[in-house]
XYZ file of C-alpha atoms in Angstrom:
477
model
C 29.291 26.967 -36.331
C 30.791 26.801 -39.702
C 34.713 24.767 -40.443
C 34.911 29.000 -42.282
C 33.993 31.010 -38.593
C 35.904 28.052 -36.361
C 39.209 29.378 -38.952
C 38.905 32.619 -38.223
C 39.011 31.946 -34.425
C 42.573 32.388 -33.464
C 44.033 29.542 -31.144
C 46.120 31.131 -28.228
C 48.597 29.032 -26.687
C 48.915 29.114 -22.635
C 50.120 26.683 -20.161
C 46.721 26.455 -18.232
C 44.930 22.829 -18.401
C 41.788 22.574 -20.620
C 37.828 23.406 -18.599
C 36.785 20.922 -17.116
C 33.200 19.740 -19.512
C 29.948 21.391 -17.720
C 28.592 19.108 -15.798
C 24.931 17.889 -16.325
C 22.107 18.629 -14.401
C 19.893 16.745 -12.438
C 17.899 13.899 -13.970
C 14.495 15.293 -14.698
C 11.363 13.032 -13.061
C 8.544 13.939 -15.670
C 6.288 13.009 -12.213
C 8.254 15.434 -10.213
C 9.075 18.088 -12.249
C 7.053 18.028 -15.468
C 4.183 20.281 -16.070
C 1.038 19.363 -13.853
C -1.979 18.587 -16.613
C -0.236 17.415 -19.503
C 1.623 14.794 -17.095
C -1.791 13.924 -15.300
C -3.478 13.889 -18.217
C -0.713 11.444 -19.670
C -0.674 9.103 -16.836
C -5.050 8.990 -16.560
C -5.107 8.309 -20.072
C -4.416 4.763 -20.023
C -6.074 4.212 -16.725
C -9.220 5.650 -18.691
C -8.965 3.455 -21.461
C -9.015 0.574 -19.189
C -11.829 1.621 -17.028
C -13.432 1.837 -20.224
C -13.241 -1.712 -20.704
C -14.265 -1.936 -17.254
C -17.277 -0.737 -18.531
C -18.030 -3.134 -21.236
C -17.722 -5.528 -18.542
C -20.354 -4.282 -16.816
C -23.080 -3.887 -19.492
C -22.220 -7.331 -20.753
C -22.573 -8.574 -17.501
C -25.880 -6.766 -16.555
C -26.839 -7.473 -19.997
C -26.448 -11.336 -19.827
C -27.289 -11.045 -16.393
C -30.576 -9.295 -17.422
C -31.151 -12.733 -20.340
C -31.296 -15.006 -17.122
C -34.238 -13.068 -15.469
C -35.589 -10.098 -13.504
C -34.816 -12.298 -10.291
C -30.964 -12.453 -11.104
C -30.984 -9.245 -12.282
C -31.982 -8.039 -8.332
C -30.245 -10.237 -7.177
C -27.156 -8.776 -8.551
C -27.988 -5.531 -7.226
C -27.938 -6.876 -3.725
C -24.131 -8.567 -4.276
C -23.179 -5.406 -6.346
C -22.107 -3.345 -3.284
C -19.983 -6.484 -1.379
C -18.221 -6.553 -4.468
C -17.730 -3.294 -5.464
C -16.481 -2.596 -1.512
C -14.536 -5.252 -2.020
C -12.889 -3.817 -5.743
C -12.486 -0.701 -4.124
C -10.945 -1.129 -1.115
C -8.019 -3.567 -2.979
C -7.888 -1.314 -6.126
C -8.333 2.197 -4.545
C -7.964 2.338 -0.617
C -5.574 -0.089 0.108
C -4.028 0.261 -3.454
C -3.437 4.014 -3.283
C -1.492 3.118 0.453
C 0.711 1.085 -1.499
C 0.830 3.737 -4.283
C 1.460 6.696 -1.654
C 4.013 4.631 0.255
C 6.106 3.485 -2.924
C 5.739 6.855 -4.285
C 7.262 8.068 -1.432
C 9.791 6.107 -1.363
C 11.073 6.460 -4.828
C 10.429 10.221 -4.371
C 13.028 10.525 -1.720
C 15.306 8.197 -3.738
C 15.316 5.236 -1.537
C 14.526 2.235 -3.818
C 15.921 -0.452 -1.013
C 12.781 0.884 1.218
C 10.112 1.109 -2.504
C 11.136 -2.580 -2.515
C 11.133 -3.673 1.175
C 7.613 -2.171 0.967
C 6.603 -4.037 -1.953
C 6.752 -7.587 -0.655
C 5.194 -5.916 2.801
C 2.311 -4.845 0.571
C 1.328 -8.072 -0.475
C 1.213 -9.715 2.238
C -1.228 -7.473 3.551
C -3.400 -8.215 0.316
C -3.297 -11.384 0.786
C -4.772 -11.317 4.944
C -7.453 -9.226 3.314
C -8.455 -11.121 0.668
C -8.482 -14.387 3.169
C -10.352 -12.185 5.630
C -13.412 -11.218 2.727
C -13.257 -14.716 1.575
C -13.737 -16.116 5.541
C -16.483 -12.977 5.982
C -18.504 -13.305 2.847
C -19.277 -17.124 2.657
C -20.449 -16.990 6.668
C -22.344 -14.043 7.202
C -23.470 -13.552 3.048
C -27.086 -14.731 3.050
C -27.465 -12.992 6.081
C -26.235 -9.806 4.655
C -28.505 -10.615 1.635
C -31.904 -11.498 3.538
C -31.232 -8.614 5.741
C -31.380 -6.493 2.596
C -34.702 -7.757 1.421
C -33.770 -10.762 -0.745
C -36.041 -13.031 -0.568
C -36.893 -16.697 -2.765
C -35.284 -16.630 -6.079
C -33.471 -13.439 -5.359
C -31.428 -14.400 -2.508
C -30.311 -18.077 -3.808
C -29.305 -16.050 -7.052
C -27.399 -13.973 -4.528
C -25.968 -16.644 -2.444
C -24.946 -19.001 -5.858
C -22.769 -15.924 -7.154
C -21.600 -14.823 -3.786
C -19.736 -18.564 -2.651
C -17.947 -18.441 -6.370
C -16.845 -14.740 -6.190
C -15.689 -14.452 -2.681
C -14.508 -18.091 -2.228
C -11.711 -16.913 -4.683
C -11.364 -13.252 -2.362
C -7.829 -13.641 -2.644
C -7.124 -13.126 -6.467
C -8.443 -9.955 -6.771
C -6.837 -8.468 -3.639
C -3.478 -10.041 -5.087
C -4.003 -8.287 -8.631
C -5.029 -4.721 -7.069
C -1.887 -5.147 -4.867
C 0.514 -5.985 -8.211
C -1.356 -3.400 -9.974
C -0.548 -0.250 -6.986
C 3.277 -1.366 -6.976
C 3.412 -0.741 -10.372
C 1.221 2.391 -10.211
C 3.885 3.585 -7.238
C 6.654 3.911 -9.758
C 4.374 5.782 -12.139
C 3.633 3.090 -14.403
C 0.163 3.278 -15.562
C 0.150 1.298 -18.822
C 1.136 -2.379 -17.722
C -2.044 -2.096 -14.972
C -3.942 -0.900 -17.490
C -3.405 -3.778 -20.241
C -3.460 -5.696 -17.474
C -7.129 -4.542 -16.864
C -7.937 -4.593 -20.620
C -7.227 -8.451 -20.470
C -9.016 -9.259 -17.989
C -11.980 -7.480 -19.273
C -11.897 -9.250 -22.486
C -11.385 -12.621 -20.904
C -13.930 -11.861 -18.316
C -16.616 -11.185 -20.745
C -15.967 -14.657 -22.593
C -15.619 -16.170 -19.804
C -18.580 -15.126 -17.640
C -21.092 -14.716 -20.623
C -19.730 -18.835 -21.809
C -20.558 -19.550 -18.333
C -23.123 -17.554 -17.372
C -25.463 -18.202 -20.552
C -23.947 -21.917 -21.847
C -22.232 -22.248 -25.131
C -22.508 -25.176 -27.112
C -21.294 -28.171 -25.135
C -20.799 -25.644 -22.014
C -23.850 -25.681 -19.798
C -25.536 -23.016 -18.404
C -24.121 -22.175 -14.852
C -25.968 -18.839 -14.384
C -25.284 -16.454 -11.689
C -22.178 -19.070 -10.762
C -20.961 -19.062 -14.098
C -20.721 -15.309 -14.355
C -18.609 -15.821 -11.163
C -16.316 -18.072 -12.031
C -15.515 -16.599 -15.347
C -14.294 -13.548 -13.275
C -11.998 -14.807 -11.353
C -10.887 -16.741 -13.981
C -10.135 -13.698 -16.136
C -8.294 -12.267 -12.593
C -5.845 -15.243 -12.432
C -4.426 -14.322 -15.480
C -3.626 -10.900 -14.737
C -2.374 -11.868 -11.563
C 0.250 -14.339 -13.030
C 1.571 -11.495 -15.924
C 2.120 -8.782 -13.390
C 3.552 -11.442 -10.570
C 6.098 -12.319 -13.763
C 7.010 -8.744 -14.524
C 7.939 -7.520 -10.602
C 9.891 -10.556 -9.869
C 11.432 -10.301 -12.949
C 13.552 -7.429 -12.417
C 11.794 -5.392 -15.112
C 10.288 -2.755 -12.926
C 11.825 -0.099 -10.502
C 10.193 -2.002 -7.823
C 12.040 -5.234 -7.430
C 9.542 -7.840 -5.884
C 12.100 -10.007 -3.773
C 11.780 -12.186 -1.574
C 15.546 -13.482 -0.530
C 16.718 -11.622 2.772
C 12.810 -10.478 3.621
C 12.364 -9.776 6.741
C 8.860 -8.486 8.767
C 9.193 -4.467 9.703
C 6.889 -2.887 11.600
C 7.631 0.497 9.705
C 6.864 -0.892 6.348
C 3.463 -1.902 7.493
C 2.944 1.293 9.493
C 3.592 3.187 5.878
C 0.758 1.491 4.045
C -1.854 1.124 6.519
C -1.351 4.660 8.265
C -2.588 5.438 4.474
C -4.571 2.216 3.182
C -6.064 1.219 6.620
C -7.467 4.900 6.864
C -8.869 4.341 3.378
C -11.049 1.512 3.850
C -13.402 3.643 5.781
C -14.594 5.177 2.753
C -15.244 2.601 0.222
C -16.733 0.942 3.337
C -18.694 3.770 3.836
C -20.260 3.979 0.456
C -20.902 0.430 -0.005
C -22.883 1.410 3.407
C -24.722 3.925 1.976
C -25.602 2.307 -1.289
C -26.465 -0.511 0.811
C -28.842 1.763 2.511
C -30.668 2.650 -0.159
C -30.779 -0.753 -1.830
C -32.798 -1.986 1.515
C -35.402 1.011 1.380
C -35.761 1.277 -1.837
C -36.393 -2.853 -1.815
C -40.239 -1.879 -0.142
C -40.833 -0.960 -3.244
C -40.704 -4.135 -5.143
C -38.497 -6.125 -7.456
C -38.680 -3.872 -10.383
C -37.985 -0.968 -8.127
C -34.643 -2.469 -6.903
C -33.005 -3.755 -9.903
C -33.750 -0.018 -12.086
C -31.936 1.230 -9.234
C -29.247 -1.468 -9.847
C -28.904 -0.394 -13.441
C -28.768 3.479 -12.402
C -26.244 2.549 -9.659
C -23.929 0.870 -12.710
C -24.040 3.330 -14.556
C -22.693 5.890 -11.411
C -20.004 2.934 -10.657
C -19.183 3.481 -14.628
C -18.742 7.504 -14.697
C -17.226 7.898 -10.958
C -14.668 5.382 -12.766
C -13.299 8.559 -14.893
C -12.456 9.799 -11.262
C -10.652 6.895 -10.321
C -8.680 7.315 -13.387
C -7.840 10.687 -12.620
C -7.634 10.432 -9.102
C -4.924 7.349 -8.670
C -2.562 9.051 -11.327
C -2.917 11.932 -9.314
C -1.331 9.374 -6.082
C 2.138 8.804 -7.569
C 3.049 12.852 -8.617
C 1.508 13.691 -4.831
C 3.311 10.983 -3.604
C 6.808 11.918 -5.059
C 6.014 16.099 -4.725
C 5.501 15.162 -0.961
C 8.712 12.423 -0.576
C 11.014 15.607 -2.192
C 9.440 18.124 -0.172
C 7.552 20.166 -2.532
C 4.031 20.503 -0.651
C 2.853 23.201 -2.707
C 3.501 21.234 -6.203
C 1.639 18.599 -4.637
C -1.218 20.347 -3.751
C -1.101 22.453 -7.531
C -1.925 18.629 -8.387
C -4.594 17.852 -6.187
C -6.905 20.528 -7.597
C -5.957 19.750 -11.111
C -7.073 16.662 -10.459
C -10.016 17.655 -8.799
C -11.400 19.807 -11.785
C -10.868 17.678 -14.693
C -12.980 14.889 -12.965
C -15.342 17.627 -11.667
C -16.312 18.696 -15.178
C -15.617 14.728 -16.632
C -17.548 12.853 -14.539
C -20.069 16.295 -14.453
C -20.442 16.215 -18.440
C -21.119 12.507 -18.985
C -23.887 12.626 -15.662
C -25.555 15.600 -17.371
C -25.605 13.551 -20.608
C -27.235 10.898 -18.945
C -29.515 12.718 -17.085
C -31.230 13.711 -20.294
C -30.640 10.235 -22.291
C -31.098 7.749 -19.521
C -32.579 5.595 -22.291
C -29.674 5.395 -24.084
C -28.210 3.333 -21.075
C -31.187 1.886 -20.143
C -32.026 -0.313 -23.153
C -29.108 -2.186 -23.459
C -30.291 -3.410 -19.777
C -34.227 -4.063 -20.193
C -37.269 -3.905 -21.707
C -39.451 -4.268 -18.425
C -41.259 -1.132 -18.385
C -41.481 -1.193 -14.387
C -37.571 -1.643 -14.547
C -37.005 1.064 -17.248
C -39.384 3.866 -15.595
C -37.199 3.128 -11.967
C -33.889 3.460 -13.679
C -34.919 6.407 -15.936
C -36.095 8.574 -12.393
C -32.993 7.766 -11.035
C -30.782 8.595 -13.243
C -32.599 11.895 -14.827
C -32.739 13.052 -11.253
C -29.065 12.200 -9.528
C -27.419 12.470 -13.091
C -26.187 15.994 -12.952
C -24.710 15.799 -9.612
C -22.551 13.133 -10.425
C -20.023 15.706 -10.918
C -19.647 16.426 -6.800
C -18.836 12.424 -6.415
C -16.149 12.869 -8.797
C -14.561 15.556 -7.273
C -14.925 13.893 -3.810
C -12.993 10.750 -5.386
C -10.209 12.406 -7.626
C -9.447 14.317 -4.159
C -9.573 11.499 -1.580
C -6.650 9.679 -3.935
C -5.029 13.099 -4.013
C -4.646 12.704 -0.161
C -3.679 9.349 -0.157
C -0.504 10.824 -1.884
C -0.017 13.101 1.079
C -0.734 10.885 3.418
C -2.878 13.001 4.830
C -6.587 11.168 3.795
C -8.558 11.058 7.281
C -10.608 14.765 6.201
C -12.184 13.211 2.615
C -13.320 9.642 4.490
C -14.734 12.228 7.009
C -16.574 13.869 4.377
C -17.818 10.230 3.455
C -18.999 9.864 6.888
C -20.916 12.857 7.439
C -22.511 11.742 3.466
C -23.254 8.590 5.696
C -25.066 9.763 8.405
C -27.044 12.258 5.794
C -28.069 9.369 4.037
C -29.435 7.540 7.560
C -30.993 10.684 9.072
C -32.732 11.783 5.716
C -33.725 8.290 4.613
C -35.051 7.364 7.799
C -37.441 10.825 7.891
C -38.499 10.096 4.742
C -39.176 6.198 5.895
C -41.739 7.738 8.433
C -43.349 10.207 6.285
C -44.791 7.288 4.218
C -41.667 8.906 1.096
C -42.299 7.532 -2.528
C -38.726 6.491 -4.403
C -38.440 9.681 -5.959
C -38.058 11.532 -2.889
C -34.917 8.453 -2.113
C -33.333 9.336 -5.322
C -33.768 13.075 -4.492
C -31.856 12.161 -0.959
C -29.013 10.554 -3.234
C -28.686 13.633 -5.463
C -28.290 16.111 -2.567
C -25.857 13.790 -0.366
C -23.673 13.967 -3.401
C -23.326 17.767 -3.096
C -22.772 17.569 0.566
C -20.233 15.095 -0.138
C -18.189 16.829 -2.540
C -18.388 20.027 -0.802
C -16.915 19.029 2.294
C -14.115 16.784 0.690
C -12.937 20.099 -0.891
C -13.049 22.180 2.558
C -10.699 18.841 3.999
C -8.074 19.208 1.345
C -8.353 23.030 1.611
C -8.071 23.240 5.586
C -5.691 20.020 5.879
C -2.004 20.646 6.336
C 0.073 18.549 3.932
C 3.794 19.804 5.294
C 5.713 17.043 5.650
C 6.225 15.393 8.832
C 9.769 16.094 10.237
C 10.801 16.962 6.345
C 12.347 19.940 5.199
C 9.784 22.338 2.403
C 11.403 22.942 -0.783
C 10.923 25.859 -2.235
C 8.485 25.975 -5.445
């Protein structure tokens, strides 16, 4: 208003007192009560650009994997799925517990019980880490052997296997860090945090792995031991920035005291979990022992193909752990049907990501394929693979974007269902084939229709599955 119209405005004099000044509404959560894709979209982003970096990791490591020999090379594929269980089950299963729980938390503003949970969380990364490390350096060769390795293939295996798991414990304690800071809705530190340890990991394992100069060559070790080394790092930035104060989850320590309740938050999500990264390292492990009758070239274009599926279901990871923190909060304030307006958003942006980039794929498997190998054997493997289960790639990131979703809601035993029947798909149909004297097309063809099945019934869990809260009042929308 102009000083000309407030003139005009004549001032009447009474004995009342003066309004009291309007008082301000609510604090707005973005996570809580911003719009659903934009906000998503916002909190993925970053996760995508590290899981992109994620994926330079893994063609430089295949790559300089792929310098040392086609005997490394397999024998990667057979450690591939111990480590990738293990990734997934401290980055994604037990992580998005910790996400759910702090989300949770901080949803139904009770930061005492975000924090209390915090220092509860890592101490169960830590027991797991010490349990893979125990696990993996006894019953590894026999996991290996039992999966077809055999001379060259299996030391390969064994040499990277002692280096990787002997250190278990860093990567379960940098997953942990990573979900407490996820919980709060912080995507970006985990994320740079990723992008470092890519870039160190790459110098580190390829020095190693290859020899530089005055460094020897360490080979499959090497590549090992410049991963955890690369871990370690990130573990010590994120450890400084909770106990720091810096973060709406305060990692302390004074006063701590063990509470059943805390634990019983996580694992009634995380413990759950496991049973589906478990489950696919099963199945991938299933198909890495039949389609081992076929030969060494057989196995390791199938553990190129299988890379490149770790690389695009990655996009659903992305999605699917931003998606934990807005569940997570929607279900702590009581807004159910919010939460599940999330789930599905979720759901169909990985659906037509991951979908897209498998199609692409499908019809340029070279493109992927060369920066690998030139071994024809090994190329024509990887290209069948990947031109056949390409397209379907989509269904696997729908199942994954919507098992984090119900992580958030607590409420995640229907999707590791939907993993299980996949499972016992996967047996039936590759046993059948087994006896019916099946080339590895027909395997790959099994892969590509498990997919759908898996998908398919993750979505009927999430549709079918009540996510009211337990003993919690509904808001309305």
């Amino acid at each position: 208003m102009s000083e000309l119209g407030a003139a005009e405005i004549p001032v009447v004099q009474t004995d009342e007192k003066p309004p009291l000044p309007a008082v301000k509404g609510p604090f707005k959560n973005p996570l809580l009560d911003g719009p659903i894709l934009s906000t998503l979209l916002k909190l993925a982003a970053p996760n995508v650009v590290a899981l992109t970096a994620g994926t330079c990791v893994a063609i430089a490591e295949t790559s300089y994997i792929g310098r040392l020999g086609v005997e490394p090379l397999a024998a990667m594929a057979l450690v591939f799925p111990f480590v990738i269980l293990m990734m997934t089950m401290s980055g994604g299963a037990m992580g998005g517990g910790v996400v759910s729980a702090i989300a949770r938390a901080l949803g139904a503003n009770d930061a005492e019980r975000a924090s209390a949970l915090a220092v509860h969380a890592l101490m169960i990364g830590i027991c797991f880490g010490l349990t893979f490390m125990i696990g993996m350096l006894i019953f590894g060769p026999y996991l290996f052997a039992a999966l077809g390795g055999r001379g060259r293939v299996l030391s390969e295996a064994i040499g990277y296997s002692q280096i990787f798991f002997g250190g278990a414990v860093l990567p379960w304690i940098m997953n942990t860090l990573a979900a407490l800071l996820r919980g709060t809705g912080n995507m970006k530190l985990p994320s740079a945090i990723i992008l470092n340890s890519a870039f160190f990991q790459v110098l580190f394992g390829g020095v190693l792995g290859l020899g530089l100069g005055p460094v020897p060559q360490f080979g499959m070790r090497g590549v090992a031991a410049g991963t955890l080394m690369a871990f370690s790092i990130g573990v010590g930035i994120m450890a400084w920035y909770l106990l720091s104060g810096r973060s709406r989850v305060k990692l302390n320590f004074s006063g701590f005291r063990f509470q059943r309740t805390m634990f019983y938050d996580i694992l009634q999500v995380g413990a759950i979990s496991c049973f589906s990264p478990l489950q696919i390292v099963l199945t991938v492990t299933i198909f890495t022992h039949l389609l081992a009758n076929f030969g060494t070239e057989v196995l390791a274009g199938y553990g190129i193909g299988a890379r490149l599926e770790f690389m695009l279901t990655s996009l659903a990871f992305a999605v699917g752990i931003a998606s934990v923190p807005m569940i997570g909060m929607a279900i702590g304030a009581g807004r159910i049907a919010r939460a599940r307006r999330i789930a599905w958003t979720a759901g169909g942006v990985s659906f037509v990501a991951v979908g897209s980039f498998g199609g692409f794929f499908a019809l340029n498997p070279d493109i992927w394929v060369n920066i690998f190998t030139d071994n024809a054997a090994v190329r024509a493997a990887s290209h069948e693979y990947l031109s056949i289960v390409g397209p379907f790639l989509a269904f696997v990131g729908l199942a994954i974007s919507l098992y984090f979703s119900s992580q958030g809601a607590a409420r995640v035993i229907g999707p590791v269902l939907a993993q299980t029947a996949r499972l016992a798909f996967v047996m039936a149909g590759g046993w059948w084939l087994m006896s019916h004297g099946a080339v590895s097309t027909d395997f790959f063809w099994l892969a590509a229709v498990s997919m759908i099945l898996l998908g398919l019934l993750a979505a009927a869990a999430v549709r079918f599955t009540n996510w009211g809260a337990r003993g919690a009042a509904i808001k309305a929308e």
